[in-house]
PDB file of C-alpha atoms and ligand atoms in Angstrom:
ATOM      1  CA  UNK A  12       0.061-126.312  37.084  1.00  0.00           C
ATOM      2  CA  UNK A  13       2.087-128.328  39.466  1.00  0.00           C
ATOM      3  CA  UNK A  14      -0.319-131.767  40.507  1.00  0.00           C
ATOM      4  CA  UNK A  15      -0.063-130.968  44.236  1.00  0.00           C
ATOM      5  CA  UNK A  16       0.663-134.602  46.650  1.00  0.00           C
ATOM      6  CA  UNK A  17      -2.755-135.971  48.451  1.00  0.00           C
ATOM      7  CA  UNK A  18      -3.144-137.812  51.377  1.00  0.00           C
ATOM      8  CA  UNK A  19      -5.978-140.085  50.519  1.00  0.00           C
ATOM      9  CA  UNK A  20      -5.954-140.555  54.789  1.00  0.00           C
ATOM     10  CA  UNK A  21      -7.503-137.325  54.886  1.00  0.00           C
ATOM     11  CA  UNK A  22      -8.575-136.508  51.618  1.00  0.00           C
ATOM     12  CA  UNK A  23      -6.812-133.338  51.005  1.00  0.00           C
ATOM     13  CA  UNK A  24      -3.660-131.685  49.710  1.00  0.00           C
ATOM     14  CA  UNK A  25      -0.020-131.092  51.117  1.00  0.00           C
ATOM     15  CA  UNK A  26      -0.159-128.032  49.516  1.00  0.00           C
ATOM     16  CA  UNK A  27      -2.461-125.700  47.125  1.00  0.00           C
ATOM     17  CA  UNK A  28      -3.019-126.894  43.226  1.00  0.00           C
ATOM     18  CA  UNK A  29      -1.692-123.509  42.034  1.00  0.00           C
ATOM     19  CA  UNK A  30       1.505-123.111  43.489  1.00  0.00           C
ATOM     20  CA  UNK A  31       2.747-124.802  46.399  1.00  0.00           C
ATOM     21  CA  UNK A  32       5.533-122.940  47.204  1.00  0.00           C
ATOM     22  CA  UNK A  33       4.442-119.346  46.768  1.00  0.00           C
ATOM     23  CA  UNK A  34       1.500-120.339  49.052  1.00  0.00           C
ATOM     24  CA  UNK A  35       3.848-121.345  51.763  1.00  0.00           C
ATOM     25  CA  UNK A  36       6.108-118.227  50.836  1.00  0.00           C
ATOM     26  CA  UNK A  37       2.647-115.991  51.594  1.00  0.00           C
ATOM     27  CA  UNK A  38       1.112-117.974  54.596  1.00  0.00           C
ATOM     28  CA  UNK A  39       4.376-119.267  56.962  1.00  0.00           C
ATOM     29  CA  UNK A  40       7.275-116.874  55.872  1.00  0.00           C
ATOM     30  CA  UNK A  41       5.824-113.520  54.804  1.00  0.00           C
ATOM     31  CA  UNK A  42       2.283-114.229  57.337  1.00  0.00           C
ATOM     32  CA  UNK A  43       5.129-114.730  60.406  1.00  0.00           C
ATOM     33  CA  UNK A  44       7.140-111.807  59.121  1.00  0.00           C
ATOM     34  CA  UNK A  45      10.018-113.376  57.772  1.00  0.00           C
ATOM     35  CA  UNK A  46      12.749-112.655  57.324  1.00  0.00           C
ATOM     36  CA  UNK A  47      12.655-109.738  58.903  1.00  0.00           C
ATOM     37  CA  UNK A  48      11.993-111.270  61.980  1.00  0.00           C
ATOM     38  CA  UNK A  49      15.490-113.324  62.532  1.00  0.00           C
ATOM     39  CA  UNK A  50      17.133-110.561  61.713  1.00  0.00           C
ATOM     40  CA  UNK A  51      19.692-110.101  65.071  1.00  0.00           C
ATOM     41  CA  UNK A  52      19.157-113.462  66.388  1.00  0.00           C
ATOM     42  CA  UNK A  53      22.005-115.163  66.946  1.00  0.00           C
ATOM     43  CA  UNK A  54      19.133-118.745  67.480  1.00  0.00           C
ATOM     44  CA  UNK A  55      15.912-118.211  65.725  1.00  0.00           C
ATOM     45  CA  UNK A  56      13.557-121.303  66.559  1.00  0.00           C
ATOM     46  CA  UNK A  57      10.729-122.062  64.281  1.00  0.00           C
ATOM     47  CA  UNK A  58       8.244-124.826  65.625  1.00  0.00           C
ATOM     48  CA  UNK A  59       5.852-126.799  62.868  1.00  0.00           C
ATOM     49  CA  UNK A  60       2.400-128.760  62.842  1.00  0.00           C
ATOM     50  CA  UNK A  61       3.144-130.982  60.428  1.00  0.00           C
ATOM     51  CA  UNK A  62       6.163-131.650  58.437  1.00  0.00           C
ATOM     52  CA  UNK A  63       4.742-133.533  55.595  1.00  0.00           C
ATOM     53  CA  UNK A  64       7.061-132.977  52.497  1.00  0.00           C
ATOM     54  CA  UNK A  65       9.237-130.440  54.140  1.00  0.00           C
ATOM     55  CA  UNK A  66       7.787-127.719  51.652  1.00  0.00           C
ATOM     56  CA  UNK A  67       8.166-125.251  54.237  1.00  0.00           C
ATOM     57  CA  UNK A  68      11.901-126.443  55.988  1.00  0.00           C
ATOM     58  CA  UNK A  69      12.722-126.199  52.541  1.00  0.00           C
ATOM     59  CA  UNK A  70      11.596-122.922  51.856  1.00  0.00           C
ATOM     60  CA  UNK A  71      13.005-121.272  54.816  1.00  0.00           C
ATOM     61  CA  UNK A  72      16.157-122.716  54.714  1.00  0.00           C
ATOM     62  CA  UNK A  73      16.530-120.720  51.439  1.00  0.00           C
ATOM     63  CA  UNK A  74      15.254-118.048  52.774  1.00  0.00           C
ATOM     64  CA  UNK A  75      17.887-118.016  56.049  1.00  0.00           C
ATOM     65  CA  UNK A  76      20.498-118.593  53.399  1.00  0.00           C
ATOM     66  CA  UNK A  77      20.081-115.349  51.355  1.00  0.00           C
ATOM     67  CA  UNK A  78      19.492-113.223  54.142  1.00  0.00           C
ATOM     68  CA  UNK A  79      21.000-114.317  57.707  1.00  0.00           C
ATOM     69  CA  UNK A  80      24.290-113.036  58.657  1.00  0.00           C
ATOM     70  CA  UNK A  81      26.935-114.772  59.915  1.00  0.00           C
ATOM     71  CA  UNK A  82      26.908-115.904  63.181  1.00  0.00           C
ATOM     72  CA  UNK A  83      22.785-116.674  62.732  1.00  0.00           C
ATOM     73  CA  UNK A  84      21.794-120.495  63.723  1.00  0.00           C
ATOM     74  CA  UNK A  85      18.151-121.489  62.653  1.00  0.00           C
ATOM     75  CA  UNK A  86      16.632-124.530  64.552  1.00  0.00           C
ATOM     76  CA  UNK A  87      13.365-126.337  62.891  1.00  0.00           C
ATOM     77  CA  UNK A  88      11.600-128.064  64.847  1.00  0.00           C
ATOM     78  CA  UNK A  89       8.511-129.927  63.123  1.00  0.00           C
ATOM     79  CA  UNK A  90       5.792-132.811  64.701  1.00  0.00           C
ATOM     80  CA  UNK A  91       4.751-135.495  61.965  1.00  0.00           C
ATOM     81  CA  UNK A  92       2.290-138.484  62.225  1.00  0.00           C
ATOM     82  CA  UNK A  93       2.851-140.239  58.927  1.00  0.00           C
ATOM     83  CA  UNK A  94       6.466-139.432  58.015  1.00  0.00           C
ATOM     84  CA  UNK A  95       6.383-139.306  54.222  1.00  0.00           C
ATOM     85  CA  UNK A  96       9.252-141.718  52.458  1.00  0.00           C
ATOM     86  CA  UNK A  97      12.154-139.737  50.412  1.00  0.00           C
ATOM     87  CA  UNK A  98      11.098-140.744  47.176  1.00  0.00           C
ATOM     88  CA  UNK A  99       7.226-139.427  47.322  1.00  0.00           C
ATOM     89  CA  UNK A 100       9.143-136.237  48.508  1.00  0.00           C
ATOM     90  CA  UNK A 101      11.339-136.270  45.683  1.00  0.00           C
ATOM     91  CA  UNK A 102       8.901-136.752  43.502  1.00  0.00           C
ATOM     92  CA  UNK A 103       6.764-133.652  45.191  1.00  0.00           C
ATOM     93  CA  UNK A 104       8.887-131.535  46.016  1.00  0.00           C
ATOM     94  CA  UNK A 105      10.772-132.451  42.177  1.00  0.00           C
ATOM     95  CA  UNK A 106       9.510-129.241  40.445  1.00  0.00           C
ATOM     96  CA  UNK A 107      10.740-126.622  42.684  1.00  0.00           C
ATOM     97  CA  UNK A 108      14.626-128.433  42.257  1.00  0.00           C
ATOM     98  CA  UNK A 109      15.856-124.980  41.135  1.00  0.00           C
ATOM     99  CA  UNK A 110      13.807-122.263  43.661  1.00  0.00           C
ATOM    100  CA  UNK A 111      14.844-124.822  46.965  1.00  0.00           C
ATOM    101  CA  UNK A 112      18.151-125.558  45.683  1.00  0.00           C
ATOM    102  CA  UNK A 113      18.855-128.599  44.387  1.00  0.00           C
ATOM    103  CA  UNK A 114      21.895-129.060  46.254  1.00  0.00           C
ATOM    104  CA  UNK A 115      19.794-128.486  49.437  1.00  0.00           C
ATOM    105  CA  UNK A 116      16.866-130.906  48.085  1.00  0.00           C
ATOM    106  CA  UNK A 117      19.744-133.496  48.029  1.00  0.00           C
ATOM    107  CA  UNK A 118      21.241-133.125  51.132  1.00  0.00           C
ATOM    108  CA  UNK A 119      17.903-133.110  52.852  1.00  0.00           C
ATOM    109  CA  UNK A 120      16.569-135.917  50.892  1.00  0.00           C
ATOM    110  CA  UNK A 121      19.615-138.418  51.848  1.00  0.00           C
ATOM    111  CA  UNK A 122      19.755-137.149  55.567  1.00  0.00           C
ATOM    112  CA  UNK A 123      15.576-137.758  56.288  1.00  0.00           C
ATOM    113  CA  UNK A 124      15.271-139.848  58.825  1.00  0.00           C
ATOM    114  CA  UNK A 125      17.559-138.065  60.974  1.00  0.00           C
ATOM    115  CA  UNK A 126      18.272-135.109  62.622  1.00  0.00           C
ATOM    116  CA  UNK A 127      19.577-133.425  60.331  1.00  0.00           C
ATOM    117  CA  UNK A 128      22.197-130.591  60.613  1.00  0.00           C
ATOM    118  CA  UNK A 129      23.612-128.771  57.738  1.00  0.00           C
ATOM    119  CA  UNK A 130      26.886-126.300  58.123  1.00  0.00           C
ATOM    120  CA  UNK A 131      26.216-123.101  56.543  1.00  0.00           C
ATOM    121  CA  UNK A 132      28.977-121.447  54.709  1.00  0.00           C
ATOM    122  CA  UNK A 133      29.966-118.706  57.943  1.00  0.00           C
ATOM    123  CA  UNK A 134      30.110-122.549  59.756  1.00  0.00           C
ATOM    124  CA  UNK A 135      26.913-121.986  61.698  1.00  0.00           C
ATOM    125  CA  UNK A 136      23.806-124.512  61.353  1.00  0.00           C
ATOM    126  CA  UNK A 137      20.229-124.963  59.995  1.00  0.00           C
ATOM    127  CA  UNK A 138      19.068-128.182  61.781  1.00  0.00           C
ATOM    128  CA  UNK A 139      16.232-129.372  61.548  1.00  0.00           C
ATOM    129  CA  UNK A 140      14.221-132.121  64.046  1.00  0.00           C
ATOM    130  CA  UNK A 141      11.382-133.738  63.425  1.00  0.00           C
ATOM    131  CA  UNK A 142       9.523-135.320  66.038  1.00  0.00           C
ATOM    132  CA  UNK A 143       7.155-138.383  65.099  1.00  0.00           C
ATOM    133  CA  UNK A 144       3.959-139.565  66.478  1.00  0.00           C
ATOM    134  CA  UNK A 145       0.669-137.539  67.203  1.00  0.00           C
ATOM    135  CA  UNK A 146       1.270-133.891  67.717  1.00  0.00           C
ATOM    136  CA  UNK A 147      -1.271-134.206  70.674  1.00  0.00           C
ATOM    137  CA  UNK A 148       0.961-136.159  72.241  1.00  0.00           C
ATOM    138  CA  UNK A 149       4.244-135.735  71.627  1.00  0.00           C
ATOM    139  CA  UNK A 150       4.036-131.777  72.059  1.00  0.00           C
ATOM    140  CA  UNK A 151       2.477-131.438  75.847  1.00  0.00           C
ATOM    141  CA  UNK A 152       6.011-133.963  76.678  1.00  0.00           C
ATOM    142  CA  UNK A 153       8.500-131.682  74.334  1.00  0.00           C
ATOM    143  CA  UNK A 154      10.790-129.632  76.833  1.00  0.00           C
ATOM    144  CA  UNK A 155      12.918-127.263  75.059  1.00  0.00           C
ATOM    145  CA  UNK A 156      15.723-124.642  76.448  1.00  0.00           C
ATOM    146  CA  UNK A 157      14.497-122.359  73.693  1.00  0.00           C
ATOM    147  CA  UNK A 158      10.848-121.059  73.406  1.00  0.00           C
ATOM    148  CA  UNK A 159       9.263-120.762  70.212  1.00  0.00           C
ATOM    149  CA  UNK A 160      10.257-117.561  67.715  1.00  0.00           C
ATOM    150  CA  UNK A 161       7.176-118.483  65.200  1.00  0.00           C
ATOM    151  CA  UNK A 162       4.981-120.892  64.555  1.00  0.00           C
ATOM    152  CA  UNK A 163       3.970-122.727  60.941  1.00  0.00           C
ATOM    153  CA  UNK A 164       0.657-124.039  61.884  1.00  0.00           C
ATOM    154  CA  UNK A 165       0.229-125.973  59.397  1.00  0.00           C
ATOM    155  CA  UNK A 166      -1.950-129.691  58.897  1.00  0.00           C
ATOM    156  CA  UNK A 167      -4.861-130.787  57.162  1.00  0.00           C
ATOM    157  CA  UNK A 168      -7.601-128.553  57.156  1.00  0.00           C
ATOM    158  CA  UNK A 169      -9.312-128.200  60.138  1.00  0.00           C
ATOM    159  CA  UNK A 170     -12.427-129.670  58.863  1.00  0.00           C
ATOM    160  CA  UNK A 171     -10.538-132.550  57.633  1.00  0.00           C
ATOM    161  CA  UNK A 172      -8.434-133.647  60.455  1.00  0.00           C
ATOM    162  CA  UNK A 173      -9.978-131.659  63.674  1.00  0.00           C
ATOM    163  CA  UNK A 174      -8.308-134.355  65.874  1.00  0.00           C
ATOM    164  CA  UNK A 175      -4.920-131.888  65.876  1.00  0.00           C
ATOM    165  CA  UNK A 176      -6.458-129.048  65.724  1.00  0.00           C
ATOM    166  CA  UNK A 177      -7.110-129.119  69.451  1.00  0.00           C
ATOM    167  CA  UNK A 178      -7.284-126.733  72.781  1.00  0.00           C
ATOM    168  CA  UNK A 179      -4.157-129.445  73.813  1.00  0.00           C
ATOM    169  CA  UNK A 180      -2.669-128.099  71.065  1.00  0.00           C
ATOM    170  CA  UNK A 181      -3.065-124.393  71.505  1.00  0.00           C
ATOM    171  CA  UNK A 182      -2.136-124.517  75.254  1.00  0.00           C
ATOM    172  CA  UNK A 183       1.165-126.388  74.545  1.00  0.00           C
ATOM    173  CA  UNK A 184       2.085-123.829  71.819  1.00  0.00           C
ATOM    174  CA  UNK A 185       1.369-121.025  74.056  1.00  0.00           C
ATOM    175  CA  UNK A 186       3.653-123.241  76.417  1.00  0.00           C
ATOM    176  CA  UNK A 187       6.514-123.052  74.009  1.00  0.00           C
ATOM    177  CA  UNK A 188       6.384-119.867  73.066  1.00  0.00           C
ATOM    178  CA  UNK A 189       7.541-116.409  74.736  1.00  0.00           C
ATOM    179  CA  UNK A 190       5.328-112.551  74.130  1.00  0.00           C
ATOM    180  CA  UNK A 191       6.165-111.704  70.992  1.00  0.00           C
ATOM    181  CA  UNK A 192       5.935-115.153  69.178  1.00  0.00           C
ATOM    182  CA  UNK A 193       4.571-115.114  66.071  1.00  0.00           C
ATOM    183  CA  UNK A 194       2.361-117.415  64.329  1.00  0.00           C
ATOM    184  CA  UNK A 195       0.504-117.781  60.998  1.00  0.00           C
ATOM    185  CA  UNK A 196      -2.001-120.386  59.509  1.00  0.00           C
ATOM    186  CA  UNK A 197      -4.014-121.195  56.368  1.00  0.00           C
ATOM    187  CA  UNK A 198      -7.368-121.501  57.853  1.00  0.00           C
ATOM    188  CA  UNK A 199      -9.237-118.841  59.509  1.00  0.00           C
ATOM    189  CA  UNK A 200     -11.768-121.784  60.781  1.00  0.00           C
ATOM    190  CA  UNK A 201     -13.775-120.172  64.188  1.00  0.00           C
ATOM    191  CA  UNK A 202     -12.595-122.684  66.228  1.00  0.00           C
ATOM    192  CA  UNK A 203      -8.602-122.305  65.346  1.00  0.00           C
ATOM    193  CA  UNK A 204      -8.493-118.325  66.028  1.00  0.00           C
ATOM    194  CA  UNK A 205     -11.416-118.729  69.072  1.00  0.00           C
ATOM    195  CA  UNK A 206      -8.214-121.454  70.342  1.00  0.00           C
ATOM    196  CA  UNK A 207      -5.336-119.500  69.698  1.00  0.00           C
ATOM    197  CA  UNK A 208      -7.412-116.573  71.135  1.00  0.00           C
ATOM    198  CA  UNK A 209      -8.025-118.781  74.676  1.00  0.00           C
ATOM    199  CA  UNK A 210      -4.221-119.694  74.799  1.00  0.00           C
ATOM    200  CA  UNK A 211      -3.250-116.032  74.550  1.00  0.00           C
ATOM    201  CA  UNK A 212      -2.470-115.169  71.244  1.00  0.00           C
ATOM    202  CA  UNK A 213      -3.856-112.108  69.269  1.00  0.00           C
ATOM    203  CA  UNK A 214      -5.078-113.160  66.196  1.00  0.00           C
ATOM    204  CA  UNK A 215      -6.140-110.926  62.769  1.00  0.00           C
ATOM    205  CA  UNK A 216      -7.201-111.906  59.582  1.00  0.00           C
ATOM    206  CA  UNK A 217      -4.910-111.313  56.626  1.00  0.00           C
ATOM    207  CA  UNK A 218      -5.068-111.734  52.945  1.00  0.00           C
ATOM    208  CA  UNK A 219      -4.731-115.442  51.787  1.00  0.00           C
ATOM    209  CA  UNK A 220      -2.710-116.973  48.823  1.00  0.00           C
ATOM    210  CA  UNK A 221      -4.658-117.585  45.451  1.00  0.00           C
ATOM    211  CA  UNK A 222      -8.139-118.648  46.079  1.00  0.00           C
ATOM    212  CA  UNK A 223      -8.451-118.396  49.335  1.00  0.00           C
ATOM    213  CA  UNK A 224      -9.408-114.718  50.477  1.00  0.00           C
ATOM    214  CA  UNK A 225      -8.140-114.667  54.012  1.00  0.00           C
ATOM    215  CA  UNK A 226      -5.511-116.489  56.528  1.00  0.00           C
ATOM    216  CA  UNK A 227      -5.075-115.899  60.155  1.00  0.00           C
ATOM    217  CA  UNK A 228      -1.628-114.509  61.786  1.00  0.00           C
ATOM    218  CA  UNK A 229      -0.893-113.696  65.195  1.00  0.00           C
ATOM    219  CA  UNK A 230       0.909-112.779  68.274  1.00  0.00           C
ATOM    220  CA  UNK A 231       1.694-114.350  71.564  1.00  0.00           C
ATOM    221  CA  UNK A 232       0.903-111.842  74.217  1.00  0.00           C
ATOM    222  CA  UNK A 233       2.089-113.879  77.191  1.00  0.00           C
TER     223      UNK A 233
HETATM  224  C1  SAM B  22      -0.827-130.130  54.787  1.00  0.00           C
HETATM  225  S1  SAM B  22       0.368-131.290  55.302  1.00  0.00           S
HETATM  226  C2  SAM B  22       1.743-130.302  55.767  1.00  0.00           C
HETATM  227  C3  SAM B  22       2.516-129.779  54.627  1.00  0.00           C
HETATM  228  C4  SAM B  22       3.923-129.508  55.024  1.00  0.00           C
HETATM  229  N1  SAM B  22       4.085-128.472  56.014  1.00  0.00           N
HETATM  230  C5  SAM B  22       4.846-129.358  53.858  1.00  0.00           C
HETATM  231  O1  SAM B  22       5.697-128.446  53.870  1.00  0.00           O
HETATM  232  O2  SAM B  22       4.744-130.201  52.970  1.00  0.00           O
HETATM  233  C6  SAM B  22      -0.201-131.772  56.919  1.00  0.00           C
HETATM  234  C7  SAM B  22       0.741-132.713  57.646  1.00  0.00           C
HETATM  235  O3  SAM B  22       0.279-132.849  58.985  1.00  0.00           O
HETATM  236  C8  SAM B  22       0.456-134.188  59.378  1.00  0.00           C
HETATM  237  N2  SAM B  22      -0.450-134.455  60.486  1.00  0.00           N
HETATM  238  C9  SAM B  22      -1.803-134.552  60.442  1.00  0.00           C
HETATM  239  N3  SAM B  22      -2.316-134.766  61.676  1.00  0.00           N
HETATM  240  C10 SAM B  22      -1.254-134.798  62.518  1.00  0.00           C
HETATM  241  C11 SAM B  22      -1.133-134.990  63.921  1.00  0.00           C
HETATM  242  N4  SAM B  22      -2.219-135.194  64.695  1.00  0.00           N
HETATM  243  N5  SAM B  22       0.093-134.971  64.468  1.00  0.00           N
HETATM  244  C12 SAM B  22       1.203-134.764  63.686  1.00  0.00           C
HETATM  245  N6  SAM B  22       1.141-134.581  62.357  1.00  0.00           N
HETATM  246  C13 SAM B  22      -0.067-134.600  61.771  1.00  0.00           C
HETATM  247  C14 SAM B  22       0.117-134.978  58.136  1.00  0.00           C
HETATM  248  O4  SAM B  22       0.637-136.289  58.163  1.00  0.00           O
HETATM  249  C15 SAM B  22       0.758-134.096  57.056  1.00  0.00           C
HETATM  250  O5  SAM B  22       2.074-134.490  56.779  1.00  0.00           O
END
């Protein structure tokens, strides 16, 4: 077992005990239908709560790497608080070297800080931005040409840090996004599905990862 990172801010875990990765390969890229949803788009635009380690960039830029097709451009787009430095990242995020690619792990690591944009081998881009300060705020001023294709919704647990997880929130996301718009989450806390719910999104229960029985994953309906 991997010792998962804790934030001792909000006493609770980046990511689960049992296996980090595979969680966030269940909850944000199988629970928003990935990959399977980029396929086609020449921009696919994913929008994050929380980048913490970059678990989940990480993840999906592997992902977009085995399967997009030339000509496919993924934008990132994640909100963080407390930017983590490179070296607690390295040292999280230093088990899964070989499933993220190490080479990726490396390029990512000595770009944070940035905006980061990495040429693909077709000569298209994964960038990723990361916008810093309180979601709550920085997300109601975020103006973007391009609406949202999914959602990671991730952050502490609702219980833990309910400042984010907030009707502000919700309505801004809805903002961002276009019918169609997918979205998935760890927690199927009331108050996160009644929110999503309110902002227009149809939400369902699905199976979680490891010991937690269910998730929630939805739809913007517009
Ligand atoms: C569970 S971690 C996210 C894990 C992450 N997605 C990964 O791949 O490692 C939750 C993150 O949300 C951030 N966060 C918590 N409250 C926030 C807020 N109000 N605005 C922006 N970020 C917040 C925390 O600093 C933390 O990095």
């Amino acid at each position: 077992m991997h010792l998962p990172l804790r934030s001792p801010l909000f006493d609770d875990v980046y990511f689960c005990a049992e296996s980090g990765l595979e969680e966030t390969r269940h909850v944000f890229l199988k629970g928003n239908g990935l990959p399977e949803m980029w396929r086609g788009a020449t921009h696919f635009t994913i929008f994050e709560t929380g980048f913490g380690t970059g678990l989940n960039f990480l993840a999906t830029w592997a992902l977009f790497e085995s399967t997009a097709a030339p000509g496919q451009n993924l934008d990132f787009i994640s909100f963080e608080k407390y930017p983590l430095d490179p070296e607690t990242i390295r040292k999280a995020l230093g088990h899964w070297a070989g499933d993220l690619g190490a080479l990726r792990l490396e390029l990512f690591l000595n770009a944070k800080g940035r905006d980061f944009d990495a040429p693909r081998p077709d000569g298209n881009t994964v960038r990723l931005r990361i916008i810093e300060g309180d979601i709550n705020d920085t997300l109601p001023l975020f103006q973007t040409e391009r609406s949202a294709d999914v959602w990671f919704l991730d952050g502490f647990s609702p219980a833990k840090n309910p400042q984010m997880w907030t009707p502000r929130l919700y309505e801004n996301m809805a903002r961002l996004s276009r019918p169609g718009t997918r979205v998935a989450t760890f927690t199927v806390a009331g108050a996160v599905r009644e929110g999503l719910t309110q902002a227009g999104f149809r939400v369902e229960k699905a199976p979680g990862f490891g010991r937690k029985r269910h998730m929630t994953q939805g739809v913007f309906k517009g």
